[in-house]
Amino acid sequence: MNPFVISAYKAPEFFCDREKETRAIINSVTNGVNIVLYSLRRIGKTGLIKHVFHALADRAEYELIYIDIYRTKNVDDFVNELASAMLRIDRKVWYRRVLEFLKKFRPVLTINPVTGQMEAEIRAVSEGQGPQNLDAIFQFMEQYPSKIILAIDEFQQITAYPEHGFEAFLRSKIQFLNNVNFIFSGSNRRIISSMFQDYNRPFYQSGSTLYLDKIPEDAYAAFIQQLMERTNRKITEELVVKGLQWTESFTWFTQNYFNRLWGTGVKTITGNLMKSIEQEVFAEKERDFVELRNILPENQMQLLTAIAKENSVQKPTAKEFLSAFKLGPASTVNAALRVLEQK
């Protein structure tokens, strides 16, 4: 098996570092404290949550539920995602009780043709019953004999739901749950920060906060070399560092890059092989970049191009940067930045 995993979580030996973060999350949720986990996209939040769940899996006093609500559009979608996740827990007593509980909603149960797992769709008898259904699910969890840890990935998505006031409704229910602790995870730092740090928002200071940064280069480099050596591949430390610099140590891109290198079957990794992989990645992404250029307004595309050429820009409205790339006045660049941050 290719040791550089890029999809589902496999096992601790294929997971790099994050020891401090793992301890922090486990310490919070097992001591009754909700936690907010946020970062840029492709940093490895989901993998970390699954790693935490793996560490807790053998502890019978916990039931672990993970949902990703990125594709949900409304409260009913949220409820269906949660109900389906409850059915995926492979513990006989839990499964029997959940199935019996969900029958009251007359769910449509289907088998996912891809995963082979059972999924549930709770069809509301009339419009607007999503919140009531969710409240009933929370009450079931509250009365369950085992402690429940519920991880909600891409939590910022609830702010896009058409149901006015759902954020406040959810907070009002969660604050009274003693048997359920939450991991709130989000990839839009601006929205997540606002949800939990803005005094006027319902979730203000309702959990401890953990920002997930990039894995330190030295730890990631040692991990990569270890996996290579363990699977009969040779690569110098210098080349590993060059690879990390090319991916900028973003977890998903790094895993994908070294997955491709390992997948070539070449036993000794060379600089030329790495360059060929980089060209391969660029070729695959060319169409995406062309589409991006077509859909973005000219001023936004010019700003992105300028930032890409500089590689890193600390002050995008600095006079030197604006004049070097002829970006126009700082007010225009600020407006473009605000729009791009939301995309």
Short mmCIF file of the C-alpha atoms (twelve columns), coordinates in Angstrom:
data_MODEL
# 
_entry.id   MODEL 
# 
loop_
_atom_site.group_PDB 
_atom_site.id 
_atom_site.type_symbol 
_atom_site.label_atom_id 
_atom_site.label_alt_id 
_atom_site.label_comp_id 
_atom_site.label_asym_id 
_atom_site.label_seq_id 
_atom_site.Cartn_x 
_atom_site.Cartn_y 
_atom_site.Cartn_z 
_atom_site.pdbx_PDB_model_num 
ATOM 1   C CA . MET A 1   0.000   0.000  0.000   1 
ATOM 2   C CA . ASN A 2   1.156   3.525  -0.792  1 
ATOM 3   C CA . PRO A 3   2.016   4.948  2.656   1 
ATOM 4   C CA . PHE A 4   1.247   8.547  1.698   1 
ATOM 5   C CA . VAL A 5   -2.478  8.595  2.366   1 
ATOM 6   C CA . ILE A 6   -4.503  11.303 0.616   1 
ATOM 7   C CA . SER A 7   -8.082  10.234 1.283   1 
ATOM 8   C CA . ALA A 8   -9.538  8.445  4.294   1 
ATOM 9   C CA . TYR A 9   -7.661  8.092  7.576   1 
ATOM 10  C CA . LYS A 10  -5.872  4.731  7.702   1 
ATOM 11  C CA . ALA A 11  -3.852  4.283  10.898  1 
ATOM 12  C CA . PRO A 12  -1.567  6.193  13.306  1 
ATOM 13  C CA . GLU A 13  1.590   5.032  11.516  1 
ATOM 14  C CA . PHE A 14  0.504   6.934  8.410   1 
ATOM 15  C CA . PHE A 15  -0.349  10.093 10.340  1 
ATOM 16  C CA . CYS A 16  2.264   12.788 10.858  1 
ATOM 17  C CA . ASP A 17  2.887   14.614 14.134  1 
ATOM 18  C CA . ARG A 18  -0.039  16.609 15.626  1 
ATOM 19  C CA . GLU A 19  0.697   15.078 19.038  1 
ATOM 20  C CA . LYS A 20  0.097   18.322 20.931  1 
ATOM 21  C CA . GLU A 21  -3.120  19.053 19.037  1 
ATOM 22  C CA . THR A 22  -4.371  15.486 19.537  1 
ATOM 23  C CA . ARG A 23  -3.830  15.746 23.287  1 
ATOM 24  C CA . ALA A 24  -5.547  19.136 23.414  1 
ATOM 25  C CA . ILE A 25  -8.684  17.891 21.647  1 
ATOM 26  C CA . ILE A 26  -8.916  14.687 23.692  1 
ATOM 27  C CA . ASN A 27  -8.370  16.599 26.924  1 
ATOM 28  C CA . SER A 28  -11.137 19.060 26.044  1 
ATOM 29  C CA . VAL A 29  -13.889 16.719 24.909  1 
ATOM 30  C CA . THR A 30  -13.273 14.081 27.585  1 
ATOM 31  C CA . ASN A 31  -13.490 16.765 30.256  1 
ATOM 32  C CA . GLY A 32  -16.754 18.261 29.091  1 
ATOM 33  C CA . VAL A 33  -15.386 21.180 27.079  1 
ATOM 34  C CA . ASN A 34  -16.405 21.840 23.484  1 
ATOM 35  C CA . ILE A 35  -13.561 22.779 21.144  1 
ATOM 36  C CA . VAL A 36  -13.332 24.867 17.981  1 
ATOM 37  C CA . LEU A 37  -10.811 23.617 15.423  1 
ATOM 38  C CA . TYR A 38  -10.087 25.865 12.479  1 
ATOM 39  C CA . SER A 39  -7.454  26.392 9.820   1 
ATOM 40  C CA . LEU A 40  -6.932  27.037 6.150   1 
ATOM 41  C CA . ARG A 41  -8.195  24.364 3.769   1 
ATOM 42  C CA . ARG A 42  -5.974  21.357 3.016   1 
ATOM 43  C CA . ILE A 43  -4.137  21.533 6.335   1 
ATOM 44  C CA . GLY A 44  -5.496  18.266 7.721   1 
ATOM 45  C CA . LYS A 45  -8.366  19.082 10.095  1 
ATOM 46  C CA . THR A 46  -10.473 16.098 9.069   1 
ATOM 47  C CA . GLY A 47  -7.526  13.729 9.372   1 
ATOM 48  C CA . LEU A 48  -6.805  15.074 12.846  1 
ATOM 49  C CA . ILE A 49  -10.413 14.523 13.950  1 
ATOM 50  C CA . LYS A 50  -10.293 10.951 12.638  1 
ATOM 51  C CA . HIS A 51  -6.955  10.470 14.422  1 
ATOM 52  C CA . VAL A 52  -8.537  11.632 17.689  1 
ATOM 53  C CA . PHE A 53  -11.471 9.282  17.133  1 
ATOM 54  C CA . HIS A 54  -9.053  6.408  16.515  1 
ATOM 55  C CA . ALA A 55  -7.361  7.159  19.836  1 
ATOM 56  C CA . LEU A 56  -10.735 7.089  21.617  1 
ATOM 57  C CA . ALA A 57  -12.252 4.167  19.694  1 
ATOM 58  C CA . ASP A 58  -11.413 1.499  22.271  1 
ATOM 59  C CA . ARG A 59  -12.927 3.439  25.152  1 
ATOM 60  C CA . ALA A 60  -16.385 1.949  25.637  1 
ATOM 61  C CA . GLU A 61  -17.673 4.986  27.521  1 
ATOM 62  C CA . TYR A 62  -17.717 7.094  24.334  1 
ATOM 63  C CA . GLU A 63  -19.775 7.056  21.149  1 
ATOM 64  C CA . LEU A 64  -18.012 8.971  18.378  1 
ATOM 65  C CA . ILE A 65  -19.971 10.673 15.602  1 
ATOM 66  C CA . TYR A 66  -18.468 12.604 12.697  1 
ATOM 67  C CA . ILE A 67  -20.425 14.618 10.121  1 
ATOM 68  C CA . ASP A 68  -19.262 16.837 7.270   1 
ATOM 69  C CA . ILE A 69  -21.894 19.459 6.486   1 
ATOM 70  C CA . TYR A 70  -20.032 21.203 3.653   1 
ATOM 71  C CA . ARG A 71  -22.615 20.099 1.073   1 
ATOM 72  C CA . THR A 72  -25.678 20.696 3.237   1 
ATOM 73  C CA . LYS A 73  -28.003 23.479 2.112   1 
ATOM 74  C CA . ASN A 74  -30.500 23.714 4.972   1 
ATOM 75  C CA . VAL A 75  -31.481 22.341 8.372   1 
ATOM 76  C CA . ASP A 76  -33.169 19.263 6.887   1 
ATOM 77  C CA . ASP A 77  -29.888 18.357 5.150   1 
ATOM 78  C CA . PHE A 78  -28.084 18.817 8.464   1 
ATOM 79  C CA . VAL A 79  -30.536 16.481 10.236  1 
ATOM 80  C CA . ASN A 80  -30.246 13.840 7.496   1 
ATOM 81  C CA . GLU A 81  -26.447 13.982 7.641   1 
ATOM 82  C CA . LEU A 82  -26.538 13.512 11.399  1 
ATOM 83  C CA . ALA A 83  -29.065 10.655 11.255  1 
ATOM 84  C CA . SER A 84  -26.982 8.848  8.621   1 
ATOM 85  C CA . ALA A 85  -23.832 9.266  10.714  1 
ATOM 86  C CA . MET A 86  -25.616 7.790  13.732  1 
ATOM 87  C CA . LEU A 87  -26.417 4.681  11.678  1 
ATOM 88  C CA . ARG A 88  -22.765 4.240  10.699  1 
ATOM 89  C CA . ILE A 89  -21.589 3.507  14.242  1 
ATOM 90  C CA . ASP A 90  -20.799 -0.194 14.337  1 
ATOM 91  C CA . ARG A 91  -21.830 -1.038 17.899  1 
ATOM 92  C CA . LYS A 92  -24.745 -3.422 18.314  1 
ATOM 93  C CA . VAL A 93  -26.503 -1.803 21.293  1 
ATOM 94  C CA . TRP A 94  -26.129 1.709  19.889  1 
ATOM 95  C CA . TYR A 95  -27.251 0.695  16.396  1 
ATOM 96  C CA . ARG A 96  -30.361 -1.083 17.698  1 
ATOM 97  C CA . ARG A 97  -31.386 1.887  19.830  1 
ATOM 98  C CA . VAL A 98  -30.735 4.408  17.044  1 
ATOM 99  C CA . LEU A 99  -32.713 2.396  14.512  1 
ATOM 100 C CA . GLU A 100 -35.630 2.129  16.936  1 
ATOM 101 C CA . PHE A 101 -35.444 5.858  17.701  1 
ATOM 102 C CA . LEU A 102 -35.308 6.938  14.046  1 
ATOM 103 C CA . LYS A 103 -38.392 4.893  13.159  1 
ATOM 104 C CA . LYS A 104 -40.580 7.597  14.670  1 
ATOM 105 C CA . PHE A 105 -39.489 9.905  11.836  1 
ATOM 106 C CA . ARG A 106 -40.414 7.327  9.190   1 
ATOM 107 C CA . PRO A 107 -37.020 7.672  7.517   1 
ATOM 108 C CA . VAL A 108 -36.175 6.488  4.027   1 
ATOM 109 C CA . LEU A 109 -33.264 4.076  4.547   1 
ATOM 110 C CA . THR A 110 -30.943 3.435  1.619   1 
ATOM 111 C CA . ILE A 111 -27.588 1.775  1.008   1 
ATOM 112 C CA . ASN A 112 -24.909 4.074  -0.371  1 
ATOM 113 C CA . PRO A 113 -23.670 2.319  -3.553  1 
ATOM 114 C CA . VAL A 114 -20.156 3.696  -3.074  1 
ATOM 115 C CA . THR A 115 -19.537 3.082  0.637   1 
ATOM 116 C CA . GLY A 116 -22.027 0.253  1.189   1 
ATOM 117 C CA . GLN A 117 -23.205 2.004  4.356   1 
ATOM 118 C CA . MET A 118 -26.797 2.682  5.355   1 
ATOM 119 C CA . GLU A 119 -28.048 6.249  5.044   1 
ATOM 120 C CA . ALA A 120 -31.209 7.879  6.337   1 
ATOM 121 C CA . GLU A 121 -33.391 10.611 4.941   1 
ATOM 122 C CA . ILE A 122 -35.866 12.121 7.374   1 
ATOM 123 C CA . ARG A 123 -38.656 13.703 5.381   1 
ATOM 124 C CA . ALA A 124 -40.481 16.376 7.317   1 
ATOM 125 C CA . VAL A 125 -44.263 16.037 7.379   1 
ATOM 126 C CA . SER A 126 -44.494 19.793 6.809   1 
ATOM 127 C CA . GLU A 127 -42.118 22.650 6.097   1 
ATOM 128 C CA . GLY A 128 -39.846 23.811 8.895   1 
ATOM 129 C CA . GLN A 129 -39.652 20.654 11.026  1 
ATOM 130 C CA . GLY A 130 -35.874 20.352 10.751  1 
ATOM 131 C CA . PRO A 131 -35.217 22.145 14.074  1 
ATOM 132 C CA . GLN A 132 -37.786 20.004 15.914  1 
ATOM 133 C CA . ASN A 133 -36.262 16.825 14.486  1 
ATOM 134 C CA . LEU A 134 -32.801 17.975 15.532  1 
ATOM 135 C CA . ASP A 135 -34.039 18.750 19.022  1 
ATOM 136 C CA . ALA A 136 -35.440 15.205 19.278  1 
ATOM 137 C CA . ILE A 137 -32.087 13.738 18.182  1 
ATOM 138 C CA . PHE A 138 -30.246 15.801 20.802  1 
ATOM 139 C CA . GLN A 139 -32.653 14.571 23.478  1 
ATOM 140 C CA . PHE A 140 -31.963 10.977 22.420  1 
ATOM 141 C CA . MET A 141 -28.226 11.630 22.731  1 
ATOM 142 C CA . GLU A 142 -28.671 13.335 26.092  1 
ATOM 143 C CA . GLN A 143 -30.435 10.289 27.522  1 
ATOM 144 C CA . TYR A 144 -28.047 7.705  26.056  1 
ATOM 145 C CA . PRO A 145 -25.966 5.871  28.708  1 
ATOM 146 C CA . SER A 146 -22.619 6.505  26.979  1 
ATOM 147 C CA . LYS A 147 -20.956 9.894  26.531  1 
ATOM 148 C CA . ILE A 148 -21.260 11.194 22.965  1 
ATOM 149 C CA . ILE A 149 -18.616 13.197 21.121  1 
ATOM 150 C CA . LEU A 150 -19.988 14.836 17.982  1 
ATOM 151 C CA . ALA A 151 -17.582 16.365 15.446  1 
ATOM 152 C CA . ILE A 152 -19.169 18.759 12.950  1 
ATOM 153 C CA . ASP A 153 -16.826 19.490 10.046  1 
ATOM 154 C CA . GLU A 154 -17.197 22.683 7.973   1 
ATOM 155 C CA . PHE A 155 -19.366 24.107 10.736  1 
ATOM 156 C CA . GLN A 156 -19.418 27.571 9.138   1 
ATOM 157 C CA . GLN A 157 -21.872 26.158 6.580   1 
ATOM 158 C CA . ILE A 158 -24.789 26.698 8.984   1 
ATOM 159 C CA . THR A 159 -24.447 30.455 8.440   1 
ATOM 160 C CA . ALA A 160 -25.522 29.949 4.810   1 
ATOM 161 C CA . TYR A 161 -28.752 28.117 5.656   1 
ATOM 162 C CA . PRO A 162 -31.957 29.910 4.623   1 
ATOM 163 C CA . GLU A 163 -33.605 29.204 7.995   1 
ATOM 164 C CA . HIS A 164 -33.317 32.487 9.866   1 
ATOM 165 C CA . GLY A 165 -32.036 32.123 13.413  1 
ATOM 166 C CA . PHE A 166 -30.739 28.552 13.154  1 
ATOM 167 C CA . GLU A 167 -27.366 29.535 14.595  1 
ATOM 168 C CA . ALA A 168 -29.089 30.876 17.723  1 
ATOM 169 C CA . PHE A 169 -31.422 27.869 17.885  1 
ATOM 170 C CA . LEU A 170 -28.514 25.424 17.720  1 
ATOM 171 C CA . ARG A 171 -26.596 27.284 20.413  1 
ATOM 172 C CA . SER A 172 -29.659 27.335 22.672  1 
ATOM 173 C CA . LYS A 173 -29.917 23.535 22.463  1 
ATOM 174 C CA . ILE A 174 -26.219 22.710 22.714  1 
ATOM 175 C CA . GLN A 175 -25.616 24.782 25.857  1 
ATOM 176 C CA . PHE A 176 -27.932 22.538 27.898  1 
ATOM 177 C CA . LEU A 177 -26.478 19.205 26.738  1 
ATOM 178 C CA . ASN A 178 -24.476 17.465 29.454  1 
ATOM 179 C CA . ASN A 179 -23.969 14.130 27.703  1 
ATOM 180 C CA . VAL A 180 -22.749 15.477 24.357  1 
ATOM 181 C CA . ASN A 181 -19.532 17.341 23.636  1 
ATOM 182 C CA . PHE A 182 -18.705 18.928 20.331  1 
ATOM 183 C CA . ILE A 183 -15.748 19.410 18.030  1 
ATOM 184 C CA . PHE A 184 -16.593 22.318 15.740  1 
ATOM 185 C CA . SER A 185 -14.303 22.347 12.720  1 
ATOM 186 C CA . GLY A 186 -14.154 24.956 9.980   1 
ATOM 187 C CA . SER A 187 -11.970 25.956 7.046   1 
ATOM 188 C CA . ASN A 188 -13.204 29.531 6.582   1 
ATOM 189 C CA . ARG A 189 -11.159 31.266 9.234   1 
ATOM 190 C CA . ARG A 190 -12.971 34.585 8.849   1 
ATOM 191 C CA . ILE A 191 -16.452 33.120 9.390   1 
ATOM 192 C CA . ILE A 192 -15.459 30.664 12.132  1 
ATOM 193 C CA . SER A 193 -13.573 33.376 14.032  1 
ATOM 194 C CA . SER A 194 -16.586 35.652 13.798  1 
ATOM 195 C CA . MET A 195 -18.956 32.903 14.997  1 
ATOM 196 C CA . PHE A 196 -16.976 32.180 18.157  1 
ATOM 197 C CA . GLN A 197 -15.225 35.492 18.893  1 
ATOM 198 C CA . ASP A 198 -17.857 38.105 18.035  1 
ATOM 199 C CA . TYR A 199 -19.679 39.163 21.208  1 
ATOM 200 C CA . ASN A 200 -22.961 39.526 19.315  1 
ATOM 201 C CA . ARG A 201 -22.958 35.992 17.852  1 
ATOM 202 C CA . PRO A 202 -24.783 33.069 19.557  1 
ATOM 203 C CA . PHE A 203 -21.667 30.858 19.807  1 
ATOM 204 C CA . TYR A 204 -19.502 33.582 21.349  1 
ATOM 205 C CA . GLN A 205 -16.837 31.935 23.561  1 
ATOM 206 C CA . SER A 206 -18.774 28.668 23.704  1 
ATOM 207 C CA . GLY A 207 -15.688 26.464 23.456  1 
ATOM 208 C CA . SER A 208 -11.914 26.406 23.631  1 
ATOM 209 C CA . THR A 209 -10.158 27.331 20.393  1 
ATOM 210 C CA . LEU A 210 -7.418  25.468 18.539  1 
ATOM 211 C CA . TYR A 211 -5.866  26.901 15.387  1 
ATOM 212 C CA . LEU A 212 -4.297  24.209 13.240  1 
ATOM 213 C CA . ASP A 213 -1.139  25.477 11.580  1 
ATOM 214 C CA . LYS A 214 1.123   23.687 9.126   1 
ATOM 215 C CA . ILE A 215 3.121   20.715 10.387  1 
ATOM 216 C CA . PRO A 216 6.675   21.889 11.251  1 
ATOM 217 C CA . GLU A 217 9.030   21.206 8.360   1 
ATOM 218 C CA . ASP A 218 11.533  19.193 10.393  1 
ATOM 219 C CA . ALA A 219 8.815   16.887 11.766  1 
ATOM 220 C CA . TYR A 220 7.253   16.422 8.333   1 
ATOM 221 C CA . ALA A 221 10.628  15.752 6.698   1 
ATOM 222 C CA . ALA A 222 11.507  13.083 9.271   1 
ATOM 223 C CA . PHE A 223 8.083   11.463 8.804   1 
ATOM 224 C CA . ILE A 224 8.466   11.370 5.002   1 
ATOM 225 C CA . GLN A 225 11.940  9.853  5.151   1 
ATOM 226 C CA . GLN A 226 10.768  7.264  7.655   1 
ATOM 227 C CA . LEU A 227 7.879   6.172  5.411   1 
ATOM 228 C CA . MET A 228 10.157  6.032  2.380   1 
ATOM 229 C CA . GLU A 229 12.770  3.923  4.154   1 
ATOM 230 C CA . ARG A 230 10.155  1.629  5.671   1 
ATOM 231 C CA . THR A 231 8.816   0.866  2.182   1 
ATOM 232 C CA . ASN A 232 12.188  0.401  0.456   1 
ATOM 233 C CA . ARG A 233 12.458  3.846  -1.113  1 
ATOM 234 C CA . LYS A 234 15.499  6.112  -0.880  1 
ATOM 235 C CA . ILE A 235 15.377  9.900  -0.817  1 
ATOM 236 C CA . THR A 236 17.861  12.411 0.578   1 
ATOM 237 C CA . GLU A 237 16.914  14.879 3.276   1 
ATOM 238 C CA . GLU A 238 17.730  17.701 0.860   1 
ATOM 239 C CA . LEU A 239 15.196  16.445 -1.684  1 
ATOM 240 C CA . VAL A 240 12.539  15.961 0.981   1 
ATOM 241 C CA . VAL A 241 12.987  19.583 2.066   1 
ATOM 242 C CA . LYS A 242 12.774  20.734 -1.560  1 
ATOM 243 C CA . GLY A 243 9.524   18.818 -1.922  1 
ATOM 244 C CA . LEU A 244 8.122   20.456 1.214   1 
ATOM 245 C CA . GLN A 245 9.133   23.862 -0.075  1 
ATOM 246 C CA . TRP A 246 7.346   23.164 -3.362  1 
ATOM 247 C CA . THR A 247 4.118   22.164 -1.564  1 
ATOM 248 C CA . GLU A 248 4.650   24.865 1.090   1 
ATOM 249 C CA . SER A 249 3.970   22.099 3.637   1 
ATOM 250 C CA . PHE A 250 0.211   22.154 3.043   1 
ATOM 251 C CA . THR A 251 -0.780  18.701 4.258   1 
ATOM 252 C CA . TRP A 252 -2.958  17.522 1.366   1 
ATOM 253 C CA . PHE A 253 -0.618  18.826 -1.334  1 
ATOM 254 C CA . THR A 254 2.382   17.307 0.438   1 
ATOM 255 C CA . GLN A 255 0.688   13.929 0.781   1 
ATOM 256 C CA . ASN A 256 -0.388  14.031 -2.866  1 
ATOM 257 C CA . TYR A 257 3.100   15.002 -4.037  1 
ATOM 258 C CA . PHE A 258 4.932   12.238 -2.176  1 
ATOM 259 C CA . ASN A 259 2.155   9.759  -2.967  1 
ATOM 260 C CA . ARG A 260 2.912   10.347 -6.647  1 
ATOM 261 C CA . LEU A 261 6.656   10.008 -6.120  1 
ATOM 262 C CA . TRP A 262 6.218   6.732  -4.252  1 
ATOM 263 C CA . GLY A 263 3.705   5.535  -6.835  1 
ATOM 264 C CA . THR A 264 6.209   5.733  -9.687  1 
ATOM 265 C CA . GLY A 265 7.818   2.586  -8.312  1 
ATOM 266 C CA . VAL A 266 11.283  4.149  -8.531  1 
ATOM 267 C CA . LYS A 267 13.394  2.959  -5.611  1 
ATOM 268 C CA . THR A 268 15.750  5.953  -5.493  1 
ATOM 269 C CA . ILE A 269 14.053  9.340  -5.761  1 
ATOM 270 C CA . THR A 270 15.966  11.926 -7.801  1 
ATOM 271 C CA . GLY A 271 15.587  15.629 -8.453  1 
ATOM 272 C CA . ASN A 272 14.643  14.929 -12.070 1 
ATOM 273 C CA . LEU A 273 11.858  12.587 -10.974 1 
ATOM 274 C CA . MET A 274 10.523  15.284 -8.655  1 
ATOM 275 C CA . LYS A 275 10.525  17.834 -11.475 1 
ATOM 276 C CA . SER A 276 8.557   15.449 -13.671 1 
ATOM 277 C CA . ILE A 277 5.945   15.039 -10.917 1 
ATOM 278 C CA . GLU A 278 5.711   18.814 -10.544 1 
ATOM 279 C CA . GLN A 279 5.143   19.220 -14.283 1 
ATOM 280 C CA . GLU A 280 2.515   16.488 -14.118 1 
ATOM 281 C CA . VAL A 281 0.653   18.358 -11.374 1 
ATOM 282 C CA . PHE A 282 0.828   21.640 -13.292 1 
ATOM 283 C CA . ALA A 283 -0.498  19.968 -16.440 1 
ATOM 284 C CA . GLU A 284 -3.450  18.498 -14.540 1 
ATOM 285 C CA . LYS A 285 -4.301  21.858 -12.983 1 
ATOM 286 C CA . GLU A 286 -3.913  23.916 -16.151 1 
ATOM 287 C CA . ARG A 287 -7.606  23.684 -17.023 1 
ATOM 288 C CA . ASP A 288 -8.571  24.778 -13.503 1 
ATOM 289 C CA . PHE A 289 -6.346  27.845 -13.756 1 
ATOM 290 C CA . VAL A 290 -7.806  28.732 -17.150 1 
ATOM 291 C CA . GLU A 291 -11.335 28.473 -15.740 1 
ATOM 292 C CA . LEU A 292 -10.325 30.598 -12.765 1 
ATOM 293 C CA . ARG A 293 -9.004  33.266 -15.095 1 
ATOM 294 C CA . ASN A 294 -12.273 33.226 -17.021 1 
ATOM 295 C CA . ILE A 295 -14.604 33.584 -14.036 1 
ATOM 296 C CA . LEU A 296 -12.704 36.131 -11.921 1 
ATOM 297 C CA . PRO A 297 -12.940 39.873 -12.609 1 
ATOM 298 C CA . GLU A 298 -9.733  41.336 -14.003 1 
ATOM 299 C CA . ASN A 299 -8.736  43.209 -10.836 1 
ATOM 300 C CA . GLN A 300 -9.084  40.061 -8.697  1 
ATOM 301 C CA . MET A 301 -7.094  37.988 -11.177 1 
ATOM 302 C CA . GLN A 302 -4.356  40.625 -11.328 1 
ATOM 303 C CA . LEU A 303 -4.132  40.625 -7.540  1 
ATOM 304 C CA . LEU A 304 -3.909  36.824 -7.340  1 
ATOM 305 C CA . THR A 305 -1.249  36.781 -10.060 1 
ATOM 306 C CA . ALA A 306 0.802   39.413 -8.240  1 
ATOM 307 C CA . ILE A 307 0.625   37.507 -4.953  1 
ATOM 308 C CA . ALA A 308 1.597   34.274 -6.734  1 
ATOM 309 C CA . LYS A 309 4.623   35.943 -8.333  1 
ATOM 310 C CA . GLU A 310 5.768   37.257 -4.950  1 
ATOM 311 C CA . ASN A 311 5.051   33.836 -3.371  1 
ATOM 312 C CA . SER A 312 4.239   35.509 -0.042  1 
ATOM 313 C CA . VAL A 313 2.866   38.995 0.620   1 
ATOM 314 C CA . GLN A 314 2.573   40.356 4.154   1 
ATOM 315 C CA . LYS A 315 1.162   43.773 3.218   1 
ATOM 316 C CA . PRO A 316 -0.892  43.553 0.000   1 
ATOM 317 C CA . THR A 317 -1.808  47.243 0.187   1 
ATOM 318 C CA . ALA A 318 1.777   48.471 0.637   1 
ATOM 319 C CA . LYS A 319 2.773   51.184 -1.832  1 
ATOM 320 C CA . GLU A 320 5.763   49.219 -3.172  1 
ATOM 321 C CA . PHE A 321 3.660   46.128 -3.921  1 
ATOM 322 C CA . LEU A 322 0.847   48.113 -5.550  1 
ATOM 323 C CA . SER A 323 3.183   50.077 -7.805  1 
ATOM 324 C CA . ALA A 324 5.330   47.060 -8.729  1 
ATOM 325 C CA . PHE A 325 2.316   45.265 -10.212 1 
ATOM 326 C CA . LYS A 326 0.245   48.320 -11.224 1 
ATOM 327 C CA . LEU A 327 -2.699  47.198 -9.087  1 
ATOM 328 C CA . GLY A 328 -4.262  50.617 -8.605  1 
ATOM 329 C CA . PRO A 329 -5.290  52.326 -5.361  1 
ATOM 330 C CA . ALA A 330 -5.212  50.532 -2.017  1 
ATOM 331 C CA . SER A 331 -8.990  50.871 -1.616  1 
ATOM 332 C CA . THR A 332 -9.559  48.871 -4.820  1 
ATOM 333 C CA . VAL A 333 -7.131  46.155 -3.711  1 
ATOM 334 C CA . ASN A 334 -8.772  45.985 -0.277  1 
ATOM 335 C CA . ALA A 335 -12.172 45.487 -1.885  1 
ATOM 336 C CA . ALA A 336 -10.792 42.712 -4.126  1 
ATOM 337 C CA . LEU A 337 -9.167  41.027 -1.115  1 
ATOM 338 C CA . ARG A 338 -12.425 41.001 0.836   1 
ATOM 339 C CA . VAL A 339 -14.261 39.364 -2.060  1 
ATOM 340 C CA . LEU A 340 -11.510 36.778 -2.630  1 
ATOM 341 C CA . GLU A 341 -11.470 35.862 1.071   1 
ATOM 342 C CA . GLN A 342 -15.110 34.836 0.790   1 
ATOM 343 C CA . LYS A 343 -14.580 32.563 -2.243  1 
# 
